[in-house]
XYZ file of C-alpha atoms in Angstrom:
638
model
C 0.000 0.000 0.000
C 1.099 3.340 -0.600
C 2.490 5.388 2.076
C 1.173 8.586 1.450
C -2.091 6.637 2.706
C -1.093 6.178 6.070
C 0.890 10.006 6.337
C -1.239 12.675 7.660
C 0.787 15.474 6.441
C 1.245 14.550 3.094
C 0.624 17.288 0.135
C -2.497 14.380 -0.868
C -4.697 16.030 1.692
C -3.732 19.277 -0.324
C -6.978 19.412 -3.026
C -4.533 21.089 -4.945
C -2.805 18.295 -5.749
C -5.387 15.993 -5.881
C -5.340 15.233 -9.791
C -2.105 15.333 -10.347
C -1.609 12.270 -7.427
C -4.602 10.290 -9.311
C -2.413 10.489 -12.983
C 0.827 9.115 -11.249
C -1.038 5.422 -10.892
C 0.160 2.710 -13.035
C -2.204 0.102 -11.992
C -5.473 -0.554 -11.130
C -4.521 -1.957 -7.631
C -3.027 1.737 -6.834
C -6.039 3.766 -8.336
C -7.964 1.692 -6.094
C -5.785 2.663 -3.570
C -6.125 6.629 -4.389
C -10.053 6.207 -4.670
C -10.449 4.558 -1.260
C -8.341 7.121 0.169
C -10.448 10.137 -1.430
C -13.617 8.310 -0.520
C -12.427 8.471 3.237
C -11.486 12.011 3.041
C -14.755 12.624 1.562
C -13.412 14.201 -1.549
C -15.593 12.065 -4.381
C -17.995 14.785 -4.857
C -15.193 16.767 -5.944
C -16.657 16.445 -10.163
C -12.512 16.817 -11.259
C -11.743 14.086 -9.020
C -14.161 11.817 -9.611
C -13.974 12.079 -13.827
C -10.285 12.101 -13.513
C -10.747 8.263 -11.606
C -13.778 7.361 -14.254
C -11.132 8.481 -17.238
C -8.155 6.196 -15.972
C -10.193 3.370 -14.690
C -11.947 3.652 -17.897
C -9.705 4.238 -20.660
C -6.047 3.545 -19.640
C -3.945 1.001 -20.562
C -4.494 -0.937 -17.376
C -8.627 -0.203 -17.430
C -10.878 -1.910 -15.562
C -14.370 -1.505 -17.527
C -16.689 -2.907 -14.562
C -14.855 -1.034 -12.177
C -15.481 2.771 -14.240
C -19.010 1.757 -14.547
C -19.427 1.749 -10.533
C -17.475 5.063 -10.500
C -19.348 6.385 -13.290
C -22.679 5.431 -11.265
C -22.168 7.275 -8.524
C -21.425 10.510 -9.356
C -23.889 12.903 -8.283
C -22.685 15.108 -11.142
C -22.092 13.536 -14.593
C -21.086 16.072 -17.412
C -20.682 15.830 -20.804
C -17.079 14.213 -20.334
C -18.074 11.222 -18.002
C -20.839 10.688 -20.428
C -18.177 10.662 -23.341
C -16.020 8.363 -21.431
C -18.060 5.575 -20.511
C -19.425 5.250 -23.880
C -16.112 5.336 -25.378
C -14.722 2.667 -22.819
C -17.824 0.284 -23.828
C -17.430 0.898 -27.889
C -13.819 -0.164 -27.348
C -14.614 -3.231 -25.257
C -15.654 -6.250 -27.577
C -18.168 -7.717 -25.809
C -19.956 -4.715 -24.513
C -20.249 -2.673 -27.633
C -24.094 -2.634 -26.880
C -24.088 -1.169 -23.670
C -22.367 1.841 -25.272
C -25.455 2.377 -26.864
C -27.681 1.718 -24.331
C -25.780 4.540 -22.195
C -25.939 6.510 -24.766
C -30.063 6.388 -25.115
C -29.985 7.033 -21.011
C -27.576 9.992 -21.865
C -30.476 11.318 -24.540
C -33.417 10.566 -22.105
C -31.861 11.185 -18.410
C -29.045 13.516 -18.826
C -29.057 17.661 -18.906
C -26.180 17.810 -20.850
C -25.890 17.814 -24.808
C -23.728 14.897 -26.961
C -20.986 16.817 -28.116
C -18.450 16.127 -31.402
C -16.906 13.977 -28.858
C -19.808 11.597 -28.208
C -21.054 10.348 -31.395
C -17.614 8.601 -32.909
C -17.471 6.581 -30.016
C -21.436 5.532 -30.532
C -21.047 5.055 -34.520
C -17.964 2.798 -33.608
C -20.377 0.691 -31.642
C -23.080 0.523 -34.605
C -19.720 -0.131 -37.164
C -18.289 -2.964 -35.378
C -21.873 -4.617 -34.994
C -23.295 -3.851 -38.231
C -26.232 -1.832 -36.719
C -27.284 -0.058 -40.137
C -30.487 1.216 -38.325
C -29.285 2.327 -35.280
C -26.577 3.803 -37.272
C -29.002 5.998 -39.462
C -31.106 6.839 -36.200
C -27.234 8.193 -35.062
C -26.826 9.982 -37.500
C -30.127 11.478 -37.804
C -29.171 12.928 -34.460
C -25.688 14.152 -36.093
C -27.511 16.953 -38.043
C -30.290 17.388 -35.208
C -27.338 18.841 -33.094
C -25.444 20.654 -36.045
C -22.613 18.739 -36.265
C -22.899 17.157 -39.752
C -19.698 19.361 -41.039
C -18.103 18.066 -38.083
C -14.950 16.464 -39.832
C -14.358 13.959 -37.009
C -18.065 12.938 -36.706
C -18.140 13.106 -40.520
C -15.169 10.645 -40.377
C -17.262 8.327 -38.191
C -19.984 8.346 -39.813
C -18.728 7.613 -43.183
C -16.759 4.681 -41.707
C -19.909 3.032 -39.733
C -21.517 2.699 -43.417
C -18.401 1.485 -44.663
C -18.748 -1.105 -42.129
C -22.169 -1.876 -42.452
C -21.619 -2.387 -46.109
C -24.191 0.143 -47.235
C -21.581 1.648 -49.837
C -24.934 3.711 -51.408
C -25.280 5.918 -48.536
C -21.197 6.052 -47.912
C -20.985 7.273 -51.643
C -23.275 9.948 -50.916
C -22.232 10.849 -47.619
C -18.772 10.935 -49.116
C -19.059 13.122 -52.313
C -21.774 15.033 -50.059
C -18.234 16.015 -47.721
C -14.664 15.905 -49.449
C -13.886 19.181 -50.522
C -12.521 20.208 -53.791
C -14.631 17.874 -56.356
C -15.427 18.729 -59.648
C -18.724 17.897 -60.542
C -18.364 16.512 -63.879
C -14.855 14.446 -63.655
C -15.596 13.452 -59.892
C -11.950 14.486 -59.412
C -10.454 15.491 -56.288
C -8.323 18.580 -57.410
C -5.198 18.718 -56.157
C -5.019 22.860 -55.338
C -8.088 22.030 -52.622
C -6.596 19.003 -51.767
C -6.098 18.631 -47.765
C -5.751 15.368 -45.079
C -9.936 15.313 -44.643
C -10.167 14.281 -48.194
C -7.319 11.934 -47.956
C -8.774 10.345 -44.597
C -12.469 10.440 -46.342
C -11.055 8.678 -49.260
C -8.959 5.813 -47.546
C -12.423 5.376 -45.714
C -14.480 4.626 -48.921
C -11.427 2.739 -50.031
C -11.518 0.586 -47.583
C -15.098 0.182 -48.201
C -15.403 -0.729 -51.568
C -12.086 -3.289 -50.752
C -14.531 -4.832 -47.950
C -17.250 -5.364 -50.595
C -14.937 -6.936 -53.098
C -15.310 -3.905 -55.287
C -11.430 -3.941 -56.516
C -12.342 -2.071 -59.430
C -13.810 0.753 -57.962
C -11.796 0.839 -54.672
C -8.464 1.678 -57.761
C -10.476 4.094 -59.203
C -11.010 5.900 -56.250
C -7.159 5.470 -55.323
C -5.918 6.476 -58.663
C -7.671 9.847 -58.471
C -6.810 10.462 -55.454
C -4.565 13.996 -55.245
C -2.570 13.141 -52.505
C -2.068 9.882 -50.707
C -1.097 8.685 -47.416
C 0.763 5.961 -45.978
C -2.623 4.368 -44.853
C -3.898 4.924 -48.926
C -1.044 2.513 -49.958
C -1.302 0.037 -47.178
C -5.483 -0.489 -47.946
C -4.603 -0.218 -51.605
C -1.956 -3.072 -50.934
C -3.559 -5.471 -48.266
C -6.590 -5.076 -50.216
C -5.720 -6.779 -53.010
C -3.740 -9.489 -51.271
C -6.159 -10.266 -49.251
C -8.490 -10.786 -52.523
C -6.118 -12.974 -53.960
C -4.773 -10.135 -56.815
C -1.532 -10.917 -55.738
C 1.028 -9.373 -58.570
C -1.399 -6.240 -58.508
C -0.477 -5.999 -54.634
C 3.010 -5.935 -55.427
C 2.665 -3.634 -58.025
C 1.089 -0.876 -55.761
C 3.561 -1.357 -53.332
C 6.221 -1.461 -56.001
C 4.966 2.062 -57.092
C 4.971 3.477 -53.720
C 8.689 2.448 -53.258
C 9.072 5.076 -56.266
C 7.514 7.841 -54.344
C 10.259 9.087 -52.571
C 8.012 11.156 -50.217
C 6.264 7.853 -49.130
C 7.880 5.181 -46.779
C 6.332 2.178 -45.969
C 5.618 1.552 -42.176
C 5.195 -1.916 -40.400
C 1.897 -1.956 -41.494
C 2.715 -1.888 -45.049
C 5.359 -4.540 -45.107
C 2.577 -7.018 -43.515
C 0.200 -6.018 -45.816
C 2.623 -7.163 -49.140
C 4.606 -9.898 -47.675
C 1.586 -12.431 -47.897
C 1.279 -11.716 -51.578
C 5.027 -11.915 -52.080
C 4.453 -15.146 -50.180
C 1.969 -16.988 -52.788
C 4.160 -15.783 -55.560
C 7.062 -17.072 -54.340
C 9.090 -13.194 -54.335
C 11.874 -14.461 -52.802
C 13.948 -11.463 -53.809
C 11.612 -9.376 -52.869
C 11.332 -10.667 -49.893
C 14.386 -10.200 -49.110
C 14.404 -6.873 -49.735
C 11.619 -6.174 -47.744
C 13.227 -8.043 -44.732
C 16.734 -5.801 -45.136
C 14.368 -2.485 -45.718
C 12.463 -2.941 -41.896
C 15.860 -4.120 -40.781
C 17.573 -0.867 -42.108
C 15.040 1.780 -41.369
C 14.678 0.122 -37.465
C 11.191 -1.538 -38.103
C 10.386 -3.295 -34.824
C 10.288 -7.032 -36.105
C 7.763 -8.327 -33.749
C 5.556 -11.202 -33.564
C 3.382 -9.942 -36.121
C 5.964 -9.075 -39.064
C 8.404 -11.491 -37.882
C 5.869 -14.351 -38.767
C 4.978 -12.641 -41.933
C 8.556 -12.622 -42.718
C 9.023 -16.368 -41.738
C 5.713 -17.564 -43.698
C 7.577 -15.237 -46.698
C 10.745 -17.615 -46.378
C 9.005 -20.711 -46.248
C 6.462 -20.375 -49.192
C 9.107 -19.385 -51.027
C 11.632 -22.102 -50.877
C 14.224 -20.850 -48.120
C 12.709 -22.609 -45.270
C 16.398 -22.653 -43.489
C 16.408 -18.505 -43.417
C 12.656 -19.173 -42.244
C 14.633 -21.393 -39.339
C 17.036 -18.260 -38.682
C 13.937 -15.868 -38.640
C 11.807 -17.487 -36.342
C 14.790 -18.300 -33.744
C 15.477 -14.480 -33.372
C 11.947 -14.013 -32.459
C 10.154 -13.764 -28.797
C 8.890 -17.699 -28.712
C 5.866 -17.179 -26.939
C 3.130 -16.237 -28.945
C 1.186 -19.462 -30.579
C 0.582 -18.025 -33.988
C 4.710 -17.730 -34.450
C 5.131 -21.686 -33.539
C 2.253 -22.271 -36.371
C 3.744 -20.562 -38.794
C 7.181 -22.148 -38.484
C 5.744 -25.763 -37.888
C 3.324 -25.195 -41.040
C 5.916 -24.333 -43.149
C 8.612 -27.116 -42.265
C 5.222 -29.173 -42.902
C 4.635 -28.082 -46.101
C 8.178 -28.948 -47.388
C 7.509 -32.201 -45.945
C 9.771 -32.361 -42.883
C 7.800 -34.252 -40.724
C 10.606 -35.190 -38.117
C 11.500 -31.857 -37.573
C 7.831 -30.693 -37.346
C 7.584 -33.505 -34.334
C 10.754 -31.784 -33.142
C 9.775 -28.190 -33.217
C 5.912 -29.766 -31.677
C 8.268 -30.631 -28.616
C 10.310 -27.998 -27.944
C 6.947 -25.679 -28.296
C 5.371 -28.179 -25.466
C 8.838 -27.372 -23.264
C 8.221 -23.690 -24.088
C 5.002 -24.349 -22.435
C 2.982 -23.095 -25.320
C 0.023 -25.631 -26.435
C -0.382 -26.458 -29.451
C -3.639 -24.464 -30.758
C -6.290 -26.539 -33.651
C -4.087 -24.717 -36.102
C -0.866 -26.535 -34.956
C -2.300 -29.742 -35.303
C -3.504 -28.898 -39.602
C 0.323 -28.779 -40.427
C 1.163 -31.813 -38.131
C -1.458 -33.629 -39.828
C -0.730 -32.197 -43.049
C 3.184 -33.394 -42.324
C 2.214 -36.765 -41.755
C 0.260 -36.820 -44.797
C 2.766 -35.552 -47.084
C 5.205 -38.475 -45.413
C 2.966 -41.200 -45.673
C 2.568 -41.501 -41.882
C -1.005 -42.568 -41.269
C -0.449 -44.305 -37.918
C 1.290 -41.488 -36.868
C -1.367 -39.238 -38.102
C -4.051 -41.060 -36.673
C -2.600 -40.857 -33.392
C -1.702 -37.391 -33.777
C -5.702 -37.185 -34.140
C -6.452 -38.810 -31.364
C -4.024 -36.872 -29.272
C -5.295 -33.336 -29.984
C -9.131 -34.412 -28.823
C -8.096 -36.511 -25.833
C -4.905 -34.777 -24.718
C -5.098 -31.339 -25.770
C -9.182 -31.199 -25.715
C -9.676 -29.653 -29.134
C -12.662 -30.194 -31.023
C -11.637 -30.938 -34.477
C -12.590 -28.800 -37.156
C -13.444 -29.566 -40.916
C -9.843 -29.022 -41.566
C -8.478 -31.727 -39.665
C -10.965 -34.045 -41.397
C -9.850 -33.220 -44.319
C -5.980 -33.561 -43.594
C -6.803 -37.004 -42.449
C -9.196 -37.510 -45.528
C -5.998 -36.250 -47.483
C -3.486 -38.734 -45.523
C -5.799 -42.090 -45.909
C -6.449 -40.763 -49.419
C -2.954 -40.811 -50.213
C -2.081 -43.630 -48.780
C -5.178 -46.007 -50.626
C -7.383 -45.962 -47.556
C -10.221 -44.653 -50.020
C -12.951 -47.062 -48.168
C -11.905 -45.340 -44.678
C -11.678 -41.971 -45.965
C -14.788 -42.083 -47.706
C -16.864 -43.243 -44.044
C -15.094 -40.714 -42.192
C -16.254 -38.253 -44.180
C -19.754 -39.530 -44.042
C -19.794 -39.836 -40.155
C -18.057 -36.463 -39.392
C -20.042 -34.342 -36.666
C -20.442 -31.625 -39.120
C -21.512 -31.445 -42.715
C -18.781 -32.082 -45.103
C -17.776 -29.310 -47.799
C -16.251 -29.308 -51.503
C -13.033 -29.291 -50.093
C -13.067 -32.012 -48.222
C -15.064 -34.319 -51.008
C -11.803 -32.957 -53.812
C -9.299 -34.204 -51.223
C -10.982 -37.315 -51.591
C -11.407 -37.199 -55.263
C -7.508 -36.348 -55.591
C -6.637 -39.264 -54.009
C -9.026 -41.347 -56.492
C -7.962 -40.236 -59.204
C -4.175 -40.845 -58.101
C -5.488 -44.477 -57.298
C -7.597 -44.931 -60.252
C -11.180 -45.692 -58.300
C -13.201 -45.266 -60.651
C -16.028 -46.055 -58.336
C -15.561 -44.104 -55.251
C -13.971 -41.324 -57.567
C -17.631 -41.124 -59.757
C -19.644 -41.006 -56.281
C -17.706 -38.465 -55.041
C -17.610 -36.401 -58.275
C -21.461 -36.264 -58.447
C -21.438 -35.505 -54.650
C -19.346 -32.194 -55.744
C -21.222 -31.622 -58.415
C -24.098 -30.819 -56.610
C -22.314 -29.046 -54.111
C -20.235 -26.818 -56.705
C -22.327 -26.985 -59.522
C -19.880 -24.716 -61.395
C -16.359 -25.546 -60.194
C -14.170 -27.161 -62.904
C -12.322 -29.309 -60.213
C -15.184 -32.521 -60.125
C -15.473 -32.496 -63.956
C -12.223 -32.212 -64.492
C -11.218 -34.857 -62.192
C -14.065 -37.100 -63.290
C -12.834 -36.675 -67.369
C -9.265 -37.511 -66.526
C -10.586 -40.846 -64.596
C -12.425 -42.207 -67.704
C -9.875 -41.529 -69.933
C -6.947 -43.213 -67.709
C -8.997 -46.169 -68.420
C -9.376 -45.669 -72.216
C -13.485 -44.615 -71.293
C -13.254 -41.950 -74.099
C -17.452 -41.766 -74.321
C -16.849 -40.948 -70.646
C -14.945 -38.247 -71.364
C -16.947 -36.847 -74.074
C -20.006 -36.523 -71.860
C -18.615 -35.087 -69.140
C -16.686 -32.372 -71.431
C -20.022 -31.787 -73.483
C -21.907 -31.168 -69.654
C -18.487 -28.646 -68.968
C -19.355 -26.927 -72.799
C -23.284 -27.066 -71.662
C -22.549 -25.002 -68.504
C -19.842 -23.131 -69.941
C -17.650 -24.556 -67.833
C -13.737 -23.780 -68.101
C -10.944 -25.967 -66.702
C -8.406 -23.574 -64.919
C -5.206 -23.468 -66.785
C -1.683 -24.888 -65.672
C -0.035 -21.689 -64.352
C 3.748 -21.083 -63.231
C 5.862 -18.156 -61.934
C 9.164 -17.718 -61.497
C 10.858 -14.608 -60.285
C 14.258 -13.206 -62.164
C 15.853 -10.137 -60.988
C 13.172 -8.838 -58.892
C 10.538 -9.368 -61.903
C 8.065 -12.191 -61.984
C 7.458 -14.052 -64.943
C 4.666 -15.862 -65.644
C 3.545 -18.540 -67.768
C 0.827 -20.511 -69.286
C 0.838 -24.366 -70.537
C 1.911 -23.939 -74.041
C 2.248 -20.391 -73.526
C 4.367 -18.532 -76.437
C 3.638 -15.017 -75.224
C 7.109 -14.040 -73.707
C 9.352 -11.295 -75.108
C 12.026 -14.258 -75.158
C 9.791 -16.464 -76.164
C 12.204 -18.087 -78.876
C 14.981 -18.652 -76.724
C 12.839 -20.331 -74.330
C 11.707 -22.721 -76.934
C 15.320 -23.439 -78.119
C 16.051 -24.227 -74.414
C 13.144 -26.537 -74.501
C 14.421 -28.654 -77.010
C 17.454 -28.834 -75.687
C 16.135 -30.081 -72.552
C 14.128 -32.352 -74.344
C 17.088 -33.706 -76.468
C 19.328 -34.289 -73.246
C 16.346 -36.233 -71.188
C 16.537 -38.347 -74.240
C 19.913 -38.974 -73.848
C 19.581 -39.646 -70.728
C 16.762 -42.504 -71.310
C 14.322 -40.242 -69.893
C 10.904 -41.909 -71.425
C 7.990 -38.759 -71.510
C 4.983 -40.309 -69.356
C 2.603 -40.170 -72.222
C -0.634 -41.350 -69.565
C -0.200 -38.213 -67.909
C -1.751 -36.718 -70.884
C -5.523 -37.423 -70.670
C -6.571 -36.359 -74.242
C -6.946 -38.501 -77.122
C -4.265 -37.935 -79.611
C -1.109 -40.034 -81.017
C 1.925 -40.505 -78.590
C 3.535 -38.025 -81.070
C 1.152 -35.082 -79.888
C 1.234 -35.870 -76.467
C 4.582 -35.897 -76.392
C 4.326 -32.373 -77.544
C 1.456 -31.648 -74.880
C 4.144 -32.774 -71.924
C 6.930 -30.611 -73.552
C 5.132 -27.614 -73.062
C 3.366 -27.925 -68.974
C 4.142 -24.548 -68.051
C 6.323 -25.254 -65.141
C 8.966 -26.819 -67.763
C 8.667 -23.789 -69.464
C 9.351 -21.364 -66.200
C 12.613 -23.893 -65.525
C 13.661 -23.369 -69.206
C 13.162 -19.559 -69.066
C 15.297 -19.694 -65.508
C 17.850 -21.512 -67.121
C 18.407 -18.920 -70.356
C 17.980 -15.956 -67.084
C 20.339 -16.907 -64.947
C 24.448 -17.837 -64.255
C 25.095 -21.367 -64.035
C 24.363 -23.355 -61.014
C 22.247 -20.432 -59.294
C 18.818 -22.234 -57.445
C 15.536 -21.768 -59.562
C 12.617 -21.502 -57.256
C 8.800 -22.043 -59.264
C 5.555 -21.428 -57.763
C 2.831 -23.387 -59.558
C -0.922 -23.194 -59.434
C -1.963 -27.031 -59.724
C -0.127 -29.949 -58.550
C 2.745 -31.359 -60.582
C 2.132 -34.168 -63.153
C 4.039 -37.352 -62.767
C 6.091 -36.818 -66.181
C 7.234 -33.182 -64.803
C 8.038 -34.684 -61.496
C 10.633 -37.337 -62.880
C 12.216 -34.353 -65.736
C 12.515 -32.454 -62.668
C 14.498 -34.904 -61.523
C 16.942 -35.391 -64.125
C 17.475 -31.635 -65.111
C 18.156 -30.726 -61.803
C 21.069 -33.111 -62.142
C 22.202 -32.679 -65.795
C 22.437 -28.899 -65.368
C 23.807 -28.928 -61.982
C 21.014 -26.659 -60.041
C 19.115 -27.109 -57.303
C 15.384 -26.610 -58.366
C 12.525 -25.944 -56.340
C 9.110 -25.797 -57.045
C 5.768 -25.154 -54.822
C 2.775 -26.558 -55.775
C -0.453 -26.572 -54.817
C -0.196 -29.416 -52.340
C 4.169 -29.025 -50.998
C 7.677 -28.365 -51.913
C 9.718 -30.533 -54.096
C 13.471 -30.189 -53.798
C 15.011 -31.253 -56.789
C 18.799 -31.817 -56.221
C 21.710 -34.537 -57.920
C 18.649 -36.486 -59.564
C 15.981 -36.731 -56.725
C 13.624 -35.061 -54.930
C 13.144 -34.085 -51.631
C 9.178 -36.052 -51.061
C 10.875 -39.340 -51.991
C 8.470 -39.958 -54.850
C 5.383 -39.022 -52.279
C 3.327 -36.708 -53.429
């Protein structure tokens, strides 16, 4: 206990000084201690006093919500500031976002005092984060009642609770209703009335139309757009990451690195390194580590996993390693993201090994951990293992398994030619299965050739995803494995019915900071003949060395001659022979590819990597392969 408590002649009997002793605490346990003494000394009706113990117990860093709420009730005198602050503690608190607004009717009905600009963000925070449209209107309704619908900061609000509320038809015309300096017919902001409320107002409707998967307009908006700030680029940039527009991310962020007026923050560098990620950047992703590291970016839990998911998606999983050692070990999320990508180049033993020392940490393992354990053991064949790893996370740990881990073990018996067992767990899971879940299954049939599961299950996703290529697709290639060309033709003429388009082999490869990408049979490349010489070339020394194409592979019906051709031209073979006409001799190639890799490009892999001495990596859909000296890191397991 304080000792100024127990001294009679201390300045705290001085009302004086009575504020200034409340702002010194830096816990709840001494506030407490400064309230009971002011209570004894009968100095709580004092209305400084008391708001200055409402504001700390209310909105400090060490806040106690329950606790302002019995300071707040009873004060015999609550002005417009108490009022302010309790509403504002309960919009901030997650699970009492409605009480703000229920203290904010008494405040309308009860109180003698006004709402000021002060009051009403905190309220239209409350109606944002719970999508209360109509209360939100009502709000702002009483916005203009009390003249404050110029107010910039209420304005702000306002704009950003429709946002939230995805009604983008009244935040358009709240919006053009407020910036200043637009010109009627262009709907440009001009840059000579240009000034931060229009840049705030515009990375609010931004933001907005990014939430509503309106890309399109949300670029518009950016593009004419005067003047930008940092918080522009960074919704511009997570925005279209986090819609999957990956290259267009790293463009945007590419072009702010050329504004030399505009550096990236922390915020920024999370926002792109997800998209660099799924690419497979690695140079860039380098360069984005280096830039936090040279401008003194705090690499924290947050970025620091971003950065180690950036290392292990795209091929360096040991810098990864190095990444996530400097890093404070005990957040959850940073042991995922480590574990999940040793998983996903199919280390299993050192995923059990980094599970361990996570246990000695004394951090459990969350449902999350368990996916890439799961997903280890399936990529290694180990379907003991994984089945006691299953068994472990509901008994041990407690979890209730999700539809993911379902589907990791549906992916692990699948693999392994448990099709029966995968099939009835998926029919006697707790929950109801999804398309995911039934293609992890169909993979697996197809890799077996089960022509009878495999047709159930297609019609099964069918009906679930009438319009996704994957069943059909999978289906077509099943028949024709077995020679069932009228099979094939049906289920392509149902595709052509439905207009129905299989999604196109896809690879990228990055060169010098630039990613290339490219298209089965794709010809569109400035280098386009040099890459086709290289081809051949390739071609002529697999050949040589008795390297027989894998002519099944090819699921069309055609001579050997033209299938040949067909396997020649996958486009991750193309993306190796481009990174082999890019770059000095022995230097790693590192491929990102959309689907998984065919059996035929699997075994080539195999043997380039050895006749041109490189070390060749490729992600793809499913895991790594390592190609080095003539083999490949999954052991022919994929």
């Amino acid at each position: 206990m304080n000792a100024f408590m127990f001294q009679p002649n201390t300045a705290c009997y001085d009302p004086r000084v009575g504020v200034p002793q409340i702002r010194t605490c830096k816990s709840m346990r001494e506030l407490k201690q400064v309230h009971a003494f002011f209570v004894k000394t009968a100095r709580t009706h004092d209305t400084t006093i008391a708001t200055e113990i409402l504001s700390l117990s209310a909105t400090s860093d060490f806040r106690d919500t329950g606790y302002a709420l019995s300071v707040f009730d009873q004060m015999p005198d609550r002005n417009c500031f108490a009022w302010n602050t309790v509403i504002r503690a309960l919009a901030e608190t997650q699970d009492r976002l409605l009480d703000a607004l229920l203290v904010f009717c008494q405040m309308m009905t009860e109180a003698t005092v006004e709402p000021n600009r002060f009051t009403f963000p905190s309220v239209l925070k409350a109606c944002a984060v719970m999508a209360r449209l109509g209360e939100g209107k009502q709000v702002h309704g009483l916005v203009l009642k009390f003249g404050l619908g110029d107010d910039e900061f209420v304005v702000t609000n306002l704009l950003r609770m429709y946002v939230m509320c995805a009604s983008m038809e009244d935040a358009h015309v709240l919006f053009y209703r407020n910036v200043k300096g637009v010109d009627d017919v262009r709907g440009l902001v001009r840059e000579e009335k240009r000034g931060e409320f229009n840049v705030v107002l515009c990375n609010v409707m931004v933001d907005g139309y990014v939430r509503v998967g309106n890309l399109k307009a949300a670029r518009e908006l950016f593009d004419r757009m005067a003047q930008r700030s940092v918080v522009s680029w960074n919704v511009m940039i997570s925005g279209y990451a986090q819609n999957g527009f990956y290259r267009e991310a790293i463009e945007v962020f590419n072009r702010m690195m050329q504004n030399v007026d505009m550096l990236p923050n922390r915020v920024t560098l999370v926002s792109v390194l997800p998209a660099i990620s799924r690419l497979g950047a690695l140079e860039l992703g380098k360069w984005v580590h280096l830039y936090a590291e040279k401008n003194k970016i705090r690499i924290d839990d947050v970025l620091g996993s971003a950065l180690v998911d950036m290392y292990a998606k795209c091929g360096s999983i040991e810098k990864a390693i190095l990444v996530f050692e400097r890093l404070p070990q005990n957040n959850v999320i940073t042991w995922n993201v480590v574990i999940s990508g040793l998983a996903m180049h199919g280390k299993a033993n050192d995923v059990f090994n980094y599970l361990s020392k996570m246990e000695k940490c004394g951090i459990s393992p969350s449902d999350v951990t368990y996916i890439a354990i799961l997903s280890a053991c399936s990529h290694a064949g180990l379907v003991d293992k994984g089945r006691s790893f299953f068994s472990d996370m509901v008994n041990r740990i407690g979890l209730e398994p999700k539809i993911e881990h379902y589907g990791c073990m549906v992916d692990l018996l699948g693999r392994a030619g448990y099709l029966e067992e995968a099939e009835q767990l998926i029919l006697n899971m707790p929950m109801k299965p999804d398309d995911v879940i039934w293609k992890a299954l169909l993979g697996a049939c197809k890799m077996h050739k089960n022509i009878e599961i495999g047709t159930r299950v297609a019609e099964v996703l069918m009906q679930l995803a009438p319009h996704d290529s994957g069943a059909y697709v999978a289906l077509s290639n099943m028949y024709a494995s077995t020679g069932d060309w009228d099979g094939v033709a049906e289920v392509r003429l149902m595709m052509k019915d439905m207009d129905i388009r299989k999604d196109p082999g896809c690879s990228w490869i990055e060169i010098d900071g630039v990613i290339h990408e490219f298209l089965v049979e794709d010809d569109s490349h400035p280098r386009a003949k040099d890459i086709h010489s290289m081809l051949k070339e390739i071609s002529n020394k697999l050949s040589l060395e008795g390297h027989m194409p894998d002519t099944t592979q090819v699921l069309l019906k055609m001579d050997e001659k033209n299938k040949e051709t067909v396997l020649h031209y996958h486009s991750e073979k193309i993306a190796v022979a481009f990174g082999l006409i890019s770059t000095p001799p022995k230097t790693p190639l590192c491929i990102v590819k959309n689907l998984r890799i065919c059996e035929d490009c699997h075994s080539s892999m195999k043997l380039i990597a050895k006749m041109y001495e490189r070390k060749i990596v490729i992600r793809d859909r499913k895991r790594f392969h390592h190609f080095e000296h003539g083999s490949c890191s999954c052991m022919d397991y994929w």
